[in-house]
């Protein structure tokens, strides 16, 4: 099979959708195996969401704390995920993370080092030992830079600014994908023996998120679901306690947890340090889910600040400390006219990470549809109900490689079935209908959906609000179908379609999980329920309706089980992005 570079009709062994860390790492592995690979991404290749990652990447290298081990890393990950992570995936991740760091060093990532040359490792919240490697506060950017360099060196073809709208299949097997060039609207058809989805998460379904515009719209989850794959843990969305509140275009942008680590105080509109009511012992240094909940509760109780957030204040610290320890934050707020050495910042919780996603085999990252694979934030399994800071970058590197090994081996023995002309015609016709929809209407419906999800399925959930949210999602879906006047915007129509689907899956799963665990907080079920140590699954039934099921999780290995420490690990002096 050859990778023809005719821009409209292409063929390859493995198609990788997504040029974030997971997609680029997968592509490198496929090329090394001698497979033909084509990568497509809807943004420029060096500018996927991964570049935002700041604080670092985890691996139990024990460069700073010799007592550390992969098993303790796995134990911390499972415990902090409130035992909803899949131990098989978590153990594999933690065993393989050191190898991922070695590779990154080989490819030129300039990780911080100690004077004697050892890699520096720092603390992240809820990790027992220092195991986070970093490059200043721009680790993600350096990792993407190194991966792109390697991809270019290996001459791996990448199509940038191509939007994948559909997966193609024949006789129950994935055999390619359909998309279009964002610049010209020109059709792109790729025939492939296997497809790897590395498309990132779905947090943009929320009005306030730490993602950039038009990213994290849940495309991969929607593509997989439509192709017959199962989604898992969709209700488990991580909310970071502090995102910017204004101006509009910066809403949700992360305000690093280091602000609280350095002594920042959370205050309500009455100037009260309200954390005393939520965690009097640890105050602002409590865990991420508790602080997010406290901020949210103060706001909804009407004790919020000027623009609907709450105050985060460091003005009691010496200005030199602020400039030396929090320079990026000082700059971020100076840009909007706020001098944080003298005035408080206004912040509120922001949707930060999709812990759920496509259900995959924990060891191979194959989905339950032959020929379809998924890795990175789009896949479920590793983080359970609460992701540990630094584990996502490790996940995208480790499972980017592993998924490629398995998808590549599959493609080597299973030639892609020919494309089905009838299916192609049907999908083209559906796209033509979507492209009639006015962009302005689609974008305003996206905004309505984001507001709805923020209010009805945000930091705190309850049955009444979730049920009403479902009704209103159906209403948005109906409104989206009407052809409307104005300049068409096919990408916006597709974004909305994926966002509606993933929002519905999130709300239905949140309704089903009648307990509070980690990031999933139910007002009407405030306690953890041991019977719910299960994964919630979302599937499409033969009539096309969404159906829920749930599944048990296996126990961790004896080695990891023994390492699970029941004591609480604090965040004092630790960054937790
Ligand atoms: C502010 C911030 C700080 C963070 N800091 C850290 C940290 O310090 N440590 C850590 O471990 N994690 C951190 N994270 C999380 C981490 O950055 C992400 O989870 C991770 O980078 C996801 O990588 P990915 O490859 O799975 O997806 P992404 O990087 O999101 O890439 C997805 C790719 O898919 C493409 N795509 C999507 N849909 C389509 C489509 N339909 N057609 C074509 N292409 C498509 C996108 O264009 C993109 O190229 C942080 C996140 C944020 C927001």
Coordinates of C-alpha atoms and ligand atoms in Angstrom, one line a residue:
X1 CA 0.0 0.0 0.0
X2 CA 1.4 3.4 -0.8
X3 CA 1.0 6.8 0.8
X4 CA 0.0 8.8 -2.3
X5 CA 0.1 12.5 -1.7
X6 CA -2.7 13.4 -4.0
X7 CA -4.5 15.8 -1.6
X8 CA -8.0 14.4 -2.1
X9 CA -7.7 10.6 -2.1
X10 CA -4.9 9.0 0.1
X11 CA -4.0 5.5 1.3
X12 CA -1.8 4.5 4.1
X13 CA -1.3 1.6 6.6
X14 CA -2.3 3.6 9.7
X15 CA -4.0 7.0 9.9
X16 CA -3.3 9.0 13.0
X17 CA -5.9 11.7 13.8
X18 CA -4.4 14.4 16.0
X19 CA -1.0 16.1 16.2
X20 CA -0.8 16.5 20.0
X21 CA 1.7 14.6 22.0
X22 CA -0.1 11.2 21.7
X23 CA -0.6 11.5 17.9
X24 CA 3.0 12.6 17.2
X25 CA 4.5 9.9 19.5
X26 CA 2.3 7.2 17.8
X27 CA 3.4 8.4 14.3
X28 CA 7.1 8.1 15.2
X29 CA 6.7 4.5 16.5
X30 CA 4.7 3.4 13.4
X31 CA 7.5 4.8 11.1
X32 CA 10.1 3.0 13.2
X33 CA 8.2 -0.3 12.7
X34 CA 8.3 0.2 9.0
X35 CA 4.5 1.0 8.7
X36 CA 3.2 3.7 6.4
X37 CA 1.6 6.4 8.5
X38 CA -0.2 9.6 7.7
X39 CA -1.0 12.1 10.5
X40 CA -3.8 14.7 10.2
X41 CA -4.7 17.5 12.6
X42 CA -7.1 20.3 12.5
X43 CA -4.6 22.8 13.8
X44 CA -1.0 23.6 12.8
X45 CA 1.2 20.6 13.8
X46 CA 3.3 22.5 16.3
X47 CA 0.3 24.1 18.0
X48 CA -1.9 21.3 19.5
X49 CA -3.4 21.6 23.0
X50 CA -0.3 19.8 24.4
X51 CA 1.7 23.0 24.1
X52 CA -0.3 24.4 27.0
X53 CA 1.0 21.9 29.5
X54 CA 3.2 23.7 31.9
X55 CA 4.3 22.0 35.1
X56 CA 5.8 18.7 34.0
X57 CA 5.8 15.0 33.3
X58 CA 5.9 12.1 35.8
X59 CA 8.1 9.1 36.0
X60 CA 9.4 7.3 39.0
X61 CA 13.1 7.8 38.2
X62 CA 14.1 8.2 41.8
X63 CA 16.7 10.8 40.9
X64 CA 15.8 12.9 44.0
X65 CA 14.0 10.3 46.2
X66 CA 15.6 6.9 46.0
X67 CA 12.7 5.3 47.8
X68 CA 10.4 6.0 44.8
X69 CA 9.3 3.1 42.5
X70 CA 6.9 2.5 39.6
X71 CA 4.6 0.6 42.0
X72 CA 4.3 3.6 44.4
X73 CA 3.6 5.9 41.4
X74 CA 0.8 3.4 40.4
X75 CA -0.5 3.3 43.9
X76 CA -0.7 7.1 44.2
X77 CA -2.4 7.3 40.8
X78 CA -5.0 4.7 41.7
X79 CA -5.7 6.1 45.2
X80 CA -6.0 9.7 44.1
X81 CA -8.3 8.6 41.2
X82 CA -10.5 7.2 44.0
X83 CA -10.0 3.7 42.7
X84 CA -11.8 4.3 39.4
X85 CA -8.6 4.0 37.3
X86 CA -8.0 0.7 35.5
X87 CA -5.1 -0.9 37.4
X88 CA -3.8 -2.6 34.3
X89 CA -3.5 0.6 32.4
X90 CA -2.1 2.5 35.4
X91 CA 0.6 -0.1 36.1
X92 CA 1.7 -0.2 32.5
X93 CA 1.9 3.6 32.5
X94 CA 4.0 3.8 35.6
X95 CA 6.3 1.0 34.5
X96 CA 6.9 2.5 31.1
X97 CA 7.1 6.2 32.0
X98 CA 10.9 6.2 32.7
X99 CA 11.4 4.9 29.2
X100 CA 9.4 7.8 27.8
X101 CA 11.6 10.3 29.6
X102 CA 14.7 8.6 28.2
X103 CA 13.3 8.9 24.7
X104 CA 12.5 12.6 25.2
X105 CA 16.0 13.2 26.4
X106 CA 17.4 11.5 23.3
X107 CA 15.2 13.7 21.1
X108 CA 16.6 16.8 22.8
X109 CA 14.0 17.9 25.4
X110 CA 16.1 20.1 27.7
X111 CA 14.8 18.9 31.1
X112 CA 16.0 20.7 34.2
X113 CA 19.0 19.1 35.8
X114 CA 20.7 19.1 39.2
X115 CA 24.3 20.5 39.3
X116 CA 25.7 16.9 39.2
X117 CA 23.8 16.2 36.0
X118 CA 20.9 14.1 37.4
X119 CA 17.4 15.0 36.0
X120 CA 15.7 17.3 38.5
X121 CA 12.3 16.1 39.7
X122 CA 9.7 18.1 41.6
X123 CA 6.7 17.5 43.7
X124 CA 3.3 17.5 42.3
X125 CA 0.2 17.3 44.5
X126 CA -0.7 14.0 46.0
X127 CA 2.5 12.3 44.8
X128 CA 4.5 10.8 47.7
X129 CA 7.8 11.5 46.1
X130 CA 9.4 14.0 43.7
X131 CA 8.8 12.4 40.3
X132 CA 7.9 15.2 37.9
X133 CA 10.5 16.2 35.2
X134 CA 10.1 19.7 33.8
X135 CA 11.4 22.3 31.5
X136 CA 10.6 25.6 33.4
X137 CA 6.9 26.1 33.1
X138 CA 6.7 25.3 29.4
X139 CA 7.3 21.5 29.4
X140 CA 4.5 20.7 26.9
X141 CA 5.8 23.2 24.4
X142 CA 9.3 21.6 24.6
X143 CA 7.9 18.1 24.2
X144 CA 5.9 19.1 21.2
X145 CA 8.9 20.8 19.7
X146 CA 11.1 17.7 20.1
X147 CA 8.4 15.4 18.7
X148 CA 7.8 17.6 15.7
X149 CA 11.6 17.7 15.0
X150 CA 11.7 13.9 15.1
X151 CA 8.6 13.6 12.9
X152 CA 10.2 16.0 10.4
X153 CA 13.5 14.1 10.5
X154 CA 11.7 10.8 9.7
X155 CA 9.8 12.6 6.9
X156 CA 6.4 11.5 8.3
X157 CA 3.7 13.1 6.2
X158 CA 1.4 15.4 8.2
X159 CA -1.7 17.1 6.8
X160 CA -2.3 20.2 8.9
X161 CA -5.6 22.0 9.2
X162 CA -7.6 19.0 8.0
X163 CA -10.8 18.3 9.9
X164 CA -11.8 14.6 10.1
X165 CA -15.6 14.4 10.1
X166 CA -16.3 10.7 9.7
X167 CA -14.8 7.3 10.1
X168 CA -15.3 4.9 7.3
X169 CA -15.9 1.2 7.7
X170 CA -16.8 -2.0 5.9
X171 CA -18.2 -5.2 7.3
X172 CA -17.7 -3.9 10.8
X173 CA -14.0 -3.0 10.2
X174 CA -12.6 0.5 10.1
X175 CA -11.0 1.2 6.8
X176 CA -10.4 5.0 6.7
X177 CA -11.7 8.4 7.3
X178 CA -13.4 11.3 5.6
X179 CA -12.5 15.0 6.1
X180 CA -12.0 18.3 4.5
X181 CA -9.3 21.0 4.3
X182 CA -10.3 23.9 6.6
X183 CA -8.8 26.5 4.2
X184 CA -10.5 25.4 1.0
X185 CA -13.3 23.0 2.1
X186 CA -11.7 20.4 -0.3
X187 CA -12.6 16.8 0.5
X188 CA -9.9 14.5 1.9
X189 CA -10.5 10.7 1.9
X190 CA -8.0 8.4 3.5
X191 CA -8.1 4.7 3.2
X192 CA -6.3 2.9 6.0
X193 CA -6.0 -0.5 7.6
X194 CA -6.1 1.0 11.1
X195 CA -7.0 4.4 12.5
X196 CA -5.7 5.8 15.8
X197 CA -7.7 8.6 17.4
X198 CA -5.5 11.0 19.4
X199 CA -7.9 13.9 19.3
X200 CA -7.8 15.1 22.9
X201 CA -10.7 15.7 25.3
X202 CA -14.1 17.3 25.4
X203 CA -13.9 20.1 28.1
X204 CA -14.9 22.8 25.7
X205 CA -18.5 21.7 26.3
X206 CA -18.2 24.0 29.3
X207 CA -18.5 27.7 29.2
X208 CA -15.4 28.1 31.3
X209 CA -12.5 25.8 30.4
X210 CA -8.7 25.9 30.4
X211 CA -8.7 24.9 26.7
X212 CA -8.4 27.3 23.8
X213 CA -11.2 28.1 21.4
X214 CA -12.2 25.4 19.0
X215 CA -10.1 22.7 20.7
X216 CA -11.3 19.9 22.9
X217 CA -14.7 19.6 21.3
X218 CA -14.9 15.9 21.8
X219 CA -14.5 15.0 18.1
X220 CA -12.7 11.7 18.7
X221 CA -15.3 10.5 21.2
X222 CA -18.1 11.3 18.9
X223 CA -16.4 9.7 15.9
X224 CA -15.7 6.5 17.9
X225 CA -19.3 6.4 19.3
X226 CA -20.8 6.8 15.8
X227 CA -18.5 3.9 14.6
X228 CA -19.9 1.6 17.3
X229 CA -17.2 2.0 20.0
X230 CA -18.0 2.4 23.7
X231 CA -17.4 5.5 25.8
X232 CA -16.5 5.2 29.5
X233 CA -16.4 7.5 32.6
X234 CA -17.8 10.5 30.7
X235 CA -19.1 12.1 33.9
X236 CA -15.5 12.3 35.3
X237 CA -14.5 15.8 34.3
X238 CA -11.7 17.5 36.3
X239 CA -12.4 21.1 37.4
X240 CA -9.4 23.1 38.3
X241 CA -10.1 25.5 41.2
X242 CA -8.8 28.6 39.5
X243 CA -9.4 29.9 36.0
X244 CA -9.6 33.6 35.0
X245 CA -13.1 35.0 35.0
X246 CA -12.7 38.0 32.7
X247 CA -12.3 39.4 30.0
X248 CA -14.5 37.1 27.9
X249 CA -11.7 35.9 25.6
X250 CA -9.5 34.8 28.6
X251 CA -12.3 33.2 30.6
X252 CA -11.1 29.9 32.0
X253 CA -7.4 30.4 31.3
X254 CA -5.5 28.7 34.1
X255 CA -4.3 30.5 37.2
X256 CA -1.6 28.1 38.4
X257 CA -2.0 26.3 41.7
X258 CA 1.4 27.7 42.6
X259 CA -0.3 30.9 43.6
X260 CA -1.9 29.1 46.5
X261 CA 1.3 27.1 47.1
X262 CA 3.1 30.4 47.6
X263 CA 0.6 31.6 50.2
X264 CA -2.3 33.0 48.1
X265 CA -5.5 33.5 50.1
X266 CA -9.0 32.8 48.9
X267 CA -11.5 35.5 49.9
X268 CA -15.2 36.0 49.3
X269 CA -16.9 39.3 48.7
X270 CA -17.0 40.0 52.5
X271 CA -13.2 39.6 52.6
X272 CA -13.6 36.3 54.6
X273 CA -11.0 33.6 54.2
X274 CA -13.7 31.0 53.5
X275 CA -11.6 27.9 53.3
X276 CA -11.9 27.8 57.1
X277 CA -15.4 26.4 56.5
X278 CA -14.3 23.7 54.1
X279 CA -10.9 22.5 55.3
X280 CA -9.8 24.4 58.3
X281 CA -6.6 22.5 58.6
X282 CA -5.1 22.8 55.1
X283 CA -7.0 26.0 54.1
X284 CA -6.0 27.1 50.6
X285 CA -3.6 24.1 50.4
X286 CA -6.4 21.5 50.4
X287 CA -6.8 19.1 47.5
X288 CA -7.9 20.3 44.0
X289 CA -11.4 18.8 44.1
X290 CA -12.1 20.3 47.6
X291 CA -10.9 23.8 46.7
X292 CA -12.9 23.8 43.4
X293 CA -16.0 22.8 45.4
X294 CA -15.4 25.5 48.0
X295 CA -14.9 28.2 45.3
X296 CA -18.0 27.1 43.5
X297 CA -20.1 26.9 46.7
X298 CA -19.2 30.5 47.7
X299 CA -20.1 31.8 44.3
X300 CA -23.5 30.1 44.1
X301 CA -24.2 31.2 47.7
X302 CA -24.0 34.8 46.4
X303 CA -20.7 35.6 48.2
X304 CA -18.8 35.9 44.9
X305 CA -16.8 38.9 43.6
X306 CA -17.3 41.5 41.0
X307 CA -17.5 39.3 37.8
X308 CA -18.9 36.2 39.3
X309 CA -15.7 34.7 40.7
X310 CA -14.0 34.8 44.0
X311 CA -10.8 36.7 45.1
X312 CA -7.4 35.1 45.1
X313 CA -5.0 37.4 46.8
X314 CA -1.2 37.5 47.1
X315 CA -0.9 41.2 47.8
X316 CA 0.2 40.5 51.4
X317 CA 3.4 38.8 50.0
X318 CA 6.5 41.0 49.3
X319 CA 6.5 42.2 45.6
X320 CA 9.9 40.6 45.1
X321 CA 8.5 37.2 46.0
X322 CA 5.6 37.6 43.6
X323 CA 8.0 38.6 40.8
X324 CA 10.4 35.9 41.4
X325 CA 8.0 33.0 42.1
X326 CA 5.0 33.9 40.1
X327 CA 6.3 35.9 37.1
X328 CA 3.9 34.4 34.6
X329 CA 0.8 35.1 36.7
X330 CA 2.0 38.7 37.4
X331 CA 2.3 39.1 33.6
X332 CA -1.0 37.3 32.8
X333 CA -2.9 39.7 35.0
X334 CA -0.8 42.8 34.2
X335 CA -2.0 42.3 30.6
X336 CA -5.6 43.0 31.8
X337 CA -4.6 45.9 34.0
X338 CA -4.5 44.0 37.3
X339 CA -1.3 44.5 39.5
X340 CA -1.3 41.3 41.6
X341 CA 1.3 42.8 44.0
X342 CA -1.5 45.3 45.1
X343 CA -4.8 43.9 44.0
X344 CA -6.5 40.4 44.2
X345 CA -7.1 38.2 41.2
X346 CA -10.6 37.2 40.4
X347 CA -10.9 33.4 39.7
X348 CA -13.4 30.6 39.5
X349 CA -13.3 26.9 38.8
X350 CA -12.6 25.9 35.2
X351 CA -13.1 22.6 33.3
X352 CA -9.6 21.3 32.8
X353 CA -9.4 17.6 31.8
X354 CA -11.5 14.8 30.4
X355 CA -10.8 11.8 32.6
X356 CA -13.3 9.7 30.7
X357 CA -13.4 9.1 26.9
X358 CA -13.2 6.1 24.5
X359 CA -13.1 2.8 26.2
X360 CA -9.9 0.9 25.2
X361 CA -8.2 -2.3 26.0
X362 CA -6.0 -1.2 28.9
X363 CA -2.9 -2.9 27.5
X364 CA -3.2 -2.4 23.7
X365 CA -5.5 0.7 23.5
X366 CA -7.6 -1.1 20.9
X367 CA -11.3 -0.1 21.0
X368 CA -14.0 -2.6 20.6
X369 CA -14.3 -1.8 16.9
X370 CA -11.8 -3.7 14.7
X371 CA -9.2 -1.4 13.3
X372 CA -9.9 1.5 15.6
X373 CA -7.5 2.6 18.4
X374 CA -7.3 5.5 20.7
X375 CA -4.7 7.1 22.9
X376 CA -4.1 10.2 25.0
X377 CA -6.8 12.4 26.6
X378 CA -9.4 11.0 24.2
X379 CA -9.1 7.6 25.9
X380 CA -10.5 6.6 29.3
X381 CA -8.9 4.3 31.9
X382 CA -5.9 5.8 33.6
X383 CA -7.1 8.7 35.8
X384 CA -10.2 7.5 37.4
X385 CA -12.1 10.2 39.3
X386 CA -9.2 12.6 39.8
X387 CA -6.1 13.0 37.6
X388 CA -2.8 13.5 39.2
X389 CA -0.8 16.5 37.9
X390 CA 1.9 15.4 35.5
X391 CA 0.3 12.1 34.6
X392 CA -1.2 13.2 31.4
X393 CA 2.0 14.0 29.6
X394 CA 3.3 10.6 30.7
X395 CA 0.2 8.9 29.4
X396 CA 0.4 10.5 26.0
X397 CA 4.0 9.5 25.5
X398 CA 3.7 5.9 26.9
X399 CA 0.4 5.0 25.2
X400 CA 1.3 6.9 22.1
X401 CA 4.0 4.3 21.6
X402 CA 2.1 1.3 22.8
X403 CA -1.0 2.0 20.7
X404 CA 1.2 2.3 17.6
X405 CA 2.8 -1.0 18.3
X406 CA -0.6 -2.7 18.3
X407 CA -2.2 -0.7 15.5
X408 CA 0.9 -1.2 13.4
X409 CA 0.9 -5.0 14.0
X410 CA -2.8 -5.2 13.2
X411 CA -2.3 -3.2 9.9
X412 CA 0.6 -5.5 8.9
X413 CA -1.7 -8.5 8.8
X414 CA -5.1 -6.9 7.8
X415 CA -5.2 -5.1 4.6
X416 CA -7.9 -2.4 4.5
X417 CA -11.1 -3.5 2.9
X418 CA -12.0 -1.4 -0.2
X419 CA -14.0 1.7 0.6
X420 CA -17.8 1.3 0.4
X421 CA -19.0 3.8 -2.3
X422 CA -22.6 3.8 -0.9
X423 CA -21.4 4.6 2.6
X424 CA -19.2 7.4 1.2
X425 CA -22.1 8.9 -0.7
X426 CA -24.3 8.9 2.4
X427 CA -21.6 10.6 4.5
X428 CA -21.0 13.2 1.8
X429 CA -24.7 13.9 1.6
X430 CA -24.9 14.3 5.4
X431 CA -21.9 16.7 5.3
X432 CA -23.5 18.7 2.5
X433 CA -26.6 19.1 4.7
X434 CA -24.5 20.2 7.6
X435 CA -22.6 22.7 5.5
X436 CA -25.9 24.5 4.8
X437 CA -26.2 25.5 8.4
X438 CA -25.4 29.2 9.2
X439 CA -22.2 29.5 11.2
X440 CA -23.5 32.3 13.4
X441 CA -26.4 30.1 14.6
X442 CA -24.2 27.1 15.2
X443 CA -21.8 29.2 17.2
X444 CA -24.5 30.8 19.3
X445 CA -25.9 27.2 20.0
X446 CA -22.4 26.2 21.1
X447 CA -22.4 29.1 23.5
X448 CA -25.8 28.1 24.8
X449 CA -24.7 24.5 25.3
X450 CA -21.6 25.6 27.2
X451 CA -23.7 27.7 29.5
X452 CA -26.2 24.9 30.0
X453 CA -23.4 22.4 30.9
X454 CA -21.7 24.8 33.2
X455 CA -24.9 25.4 35.2
X456 CA -26.5 22.0 34.9
X457 CA -23.6 19.5 35.0
X458 CA -20.7 21.5 36.4
X459 CA -18.8 21.3 39.7
X460 CA -21.8 20.2 41.7
X461 CA -24.6 18.1 40.1
X462 CA -28.1 17.0 41.2
X463 CA -30.8 14.8 39.6
X464 CA -33.2 17.6 38.9
X465 CA -30.7 19.9 37.2
X466 CA -29.2 17.0 35.2
X467 CA -32.6 15.9 34.0
X468 CA -33.5 19.4 32.9
X469 CA -30.1 19.7 31.2
X470 CA -30.9 16.6 29.1
X471 CA -34.2 18.1 27.9
X472 CA -32.4 21.3 26.9
X473 CA -29.6 19.5 25.2
X474 CA -32.3 17.7 23.0
X475 CA -33.7 21.1 22.3
X476 CA -30.3 22.5 21.2
X477 CA -29.9 19.4 19.0
X478 CA -33.3 20.1 17.4
X479 CA -32.5 23.8 16.8
X480 CA -29.1 22.9 15.3
X481 CA -30.9 20.9 12.6
X482 CA -32.7 23.9 11.1
X483 CA -31.0 25.4 8.1
X484 CA -30.3 29.0 9.1
X485 CA -29.3 32.1 7.2
X486 CA -25.8 33.5 7.2
X487 CA -22.3 32.4 6.1
X488 CA -22.0 28.6 6.5
X489 CA -19.4 27.2 8.8
X490 CA -19.1 23.4 8.5
X491 CA -16.4 23.1 11.2
X492 CA -18.7 24.9 13.7
X493 CA -21.6 22.6 12.7
X494 CA -19.4 19.6 13.3
X495 CA -18.0 20.9 16.5
X496 CA -21.5 21.5 17.8
X497 CA -22.6 18.0 16.7
X498 CA -19.7 16.4 18.7
X499 CA -20.2 18.7 21.7
X500 CA -23.9 17.8 21.9
X501 CA -23.2 14.1 21.8
X502 CA -20.4 14.2 24.4
X503 CA -22.5 16.6 26.6
X504 CA -25.4 14.1 26.5
X505 CA -23.1 11.2 27.4
X506 CA -21.6 13.3 30.2
X507 CA -25.0 14.2 31.7
X508 CA -26.5 10.7 31.4
X509 CA -23.4 9.2 33.1
X510 CA -23.5 11.9 35.8
X511 CA -27.1 11.0 36.5
X512 CA -26.3 7.3 36.7
X513 CA -23.4 7.8 39.2
X514 CA -25.5 8.2 42.4
X515 CA -22.6 9.0 44.7
X516 CA -19.9 11.7 45.1
X517 CA -16.4 10.6 44.3
X518 CA -13.4 12.8 43.3
X519 CA -14.4 15.3 40.7
X520 CA -18.0 14.0 40.5
X521 CA -20.0 15.7 43.2
X522 CA -23.7 15.0 43.6
X523 CA -25.6 17.4 46.0
X524 CA -28.3 14.7 46.4
X525 CA -25.7 11.8 47.0
X526 CA -23.0 13.5 49.0
X527 CA -21.1 10.4 50.1
X528 CA -18.9 7.9 48.2
X529 CA -20.7 4.6 47.6
X530 CA -18.4 1.5 47.5
X531 CA -20.9 -0.2 45.3
X532 CA -20.1 2.4 42.6
X533 CA -16.5 1.4 42.3
X534 CA -17.5 0.7 38.7
X535 CA -17.0 2.1 35.3
X536 CA -20.0 3.7 33.6
X537 CA -20.2 2.8 29.9
X538 CA -22.1 4.6 27.1
X539 CA -23.1 2.8 23.9
X540 CA -25.3 3.4 20.9
X541 CA -28.1 0.8 20.6
X542 CA -29.3 -0.6 17.3
X543 CA -32.1 2.0 17.2
X544 CA -29.5 4.7 17.5
X545 CA -30.3 5.7 21.1
X546 CA -27.8 6.2 23.8
X547 CA -27.7 3.2 26.2
X548 CA -25.8 3.0 29.6
X549 CA -24.2 0.0 31.3
X550 CA -21.6 -0.4 33.9
X551 CA -18.7 -2.7 34.5
X552 CA -16.5 -3.9 37.4
X553 CA -12.8 -2.9 37.7
X554 CA -10.1 -5.5 38.4
X555 CA -8.0 -5.3 41.5
X556 CA -4.5 -3.9 41.4
X557 CA -1.5 -6.3 41.5
X558 CA -0.4 -7.4 45.0
X559 CA 2.7 -5.2 44.7
X560 CA 0.7 -2.1 43.9
X561 CA -2.0 -2.9 46.4
X562 CA 0.6 -3.2 49.1
X563 CA 1.9 0.3 48.2
X564 CA -1.4 2.1 48.5
X565 CA -0.9 4.4 51.4
X566 CA -4.1 5.3 53.2
X567 CA -2.7 8.5 54.6
X568 CA -3.6 11.8 52.8
X569 CA -0.7 13.3 50.8
X570 CA -0.9 17.1 50.9
X571 CA 0.0 19.7 48.4
X572 CA 2.2 22.0 50.6
X573 CA 4.9 23.4 48.4
X574 CA 3.8 21.3 45.5
X575 CA 2.5 22.3 42.1
X576 CA -0.5 20.3 40.9
X577 CA -1.2 21.1 37.2
Ligands
LIG1 C1 -3.2 24.8 30.9 C2 -2.9 23.4 30.9 C3 -1.8 22.9 31.6 C4 -1.5 21.5 31.7 N1 -0.4 21.1 32.3 C5 -0.1 19.8 32.4 C6 1.1 19.4 33.0 O1 1.9 20.1 33.5 N2 1.3 18.0 33.0 C7 0.5 17.1 32.5 O2 0.8 15.9 32.5 N3 -0.6 17.5 31.8 C8 -1.0 18.8 31.7 N4 -2.1 19.2 31.1 C9 -2.9 18.2 30.3 C10 -2.2 17.8 29.0 O3 -1.6 19.0 28.4 C11 -3.2 17.2 28.0 O4 -4.0 16.3 28.6 C12 -2.4 16.5 26.9 O5 -1.5 17.4 26.3 C13 -3.4 15.9 25.8 O6 -2.6 15.5 24.7 P1 -3.3 14.7 23.5 O7 -2.2 14.3 22.5 O8 -4.1 13.5 24.0 O9 -4.3 15.7 22.8 P2 -4.2 17.2 22.3 O10 -2.8 17.8 22.6 O11 -5.4 17.9 22.7 O12 -4.2 17.0 20.7 C14 -5.3 16.7 20.0 C15 -5.1 16.8 18.5 O13 -6.2 16.3 17.8 C16 -6.5 17.2 16.8 N5 -8.0 17.0 16.5 C17 -9.0 17.0 17.3 N6 -10.2 16.8 16.6 C18 -9.8 16.6 15.3 C19 -10.6 16.4 14.1 N7 -11.9 16.2 14.1 N8 -9.9 16.3 13.0 C20 -8.5 16.5 13.0 N9 -7.8 16.7 14.1 C21 -8.4 16.8 15.2 C22 -6.2 18.6 17.4 O14 -6.1 19.6 16.4 C23 -4.9 18.3 18.1 O15 -3.9 18.2 17.1 C24 -2.4 20.6 31.0 C25 -3.5 21.1 30.3 C26 -3.8 22.4 30.3 C27 -5.0 22.9 29.5

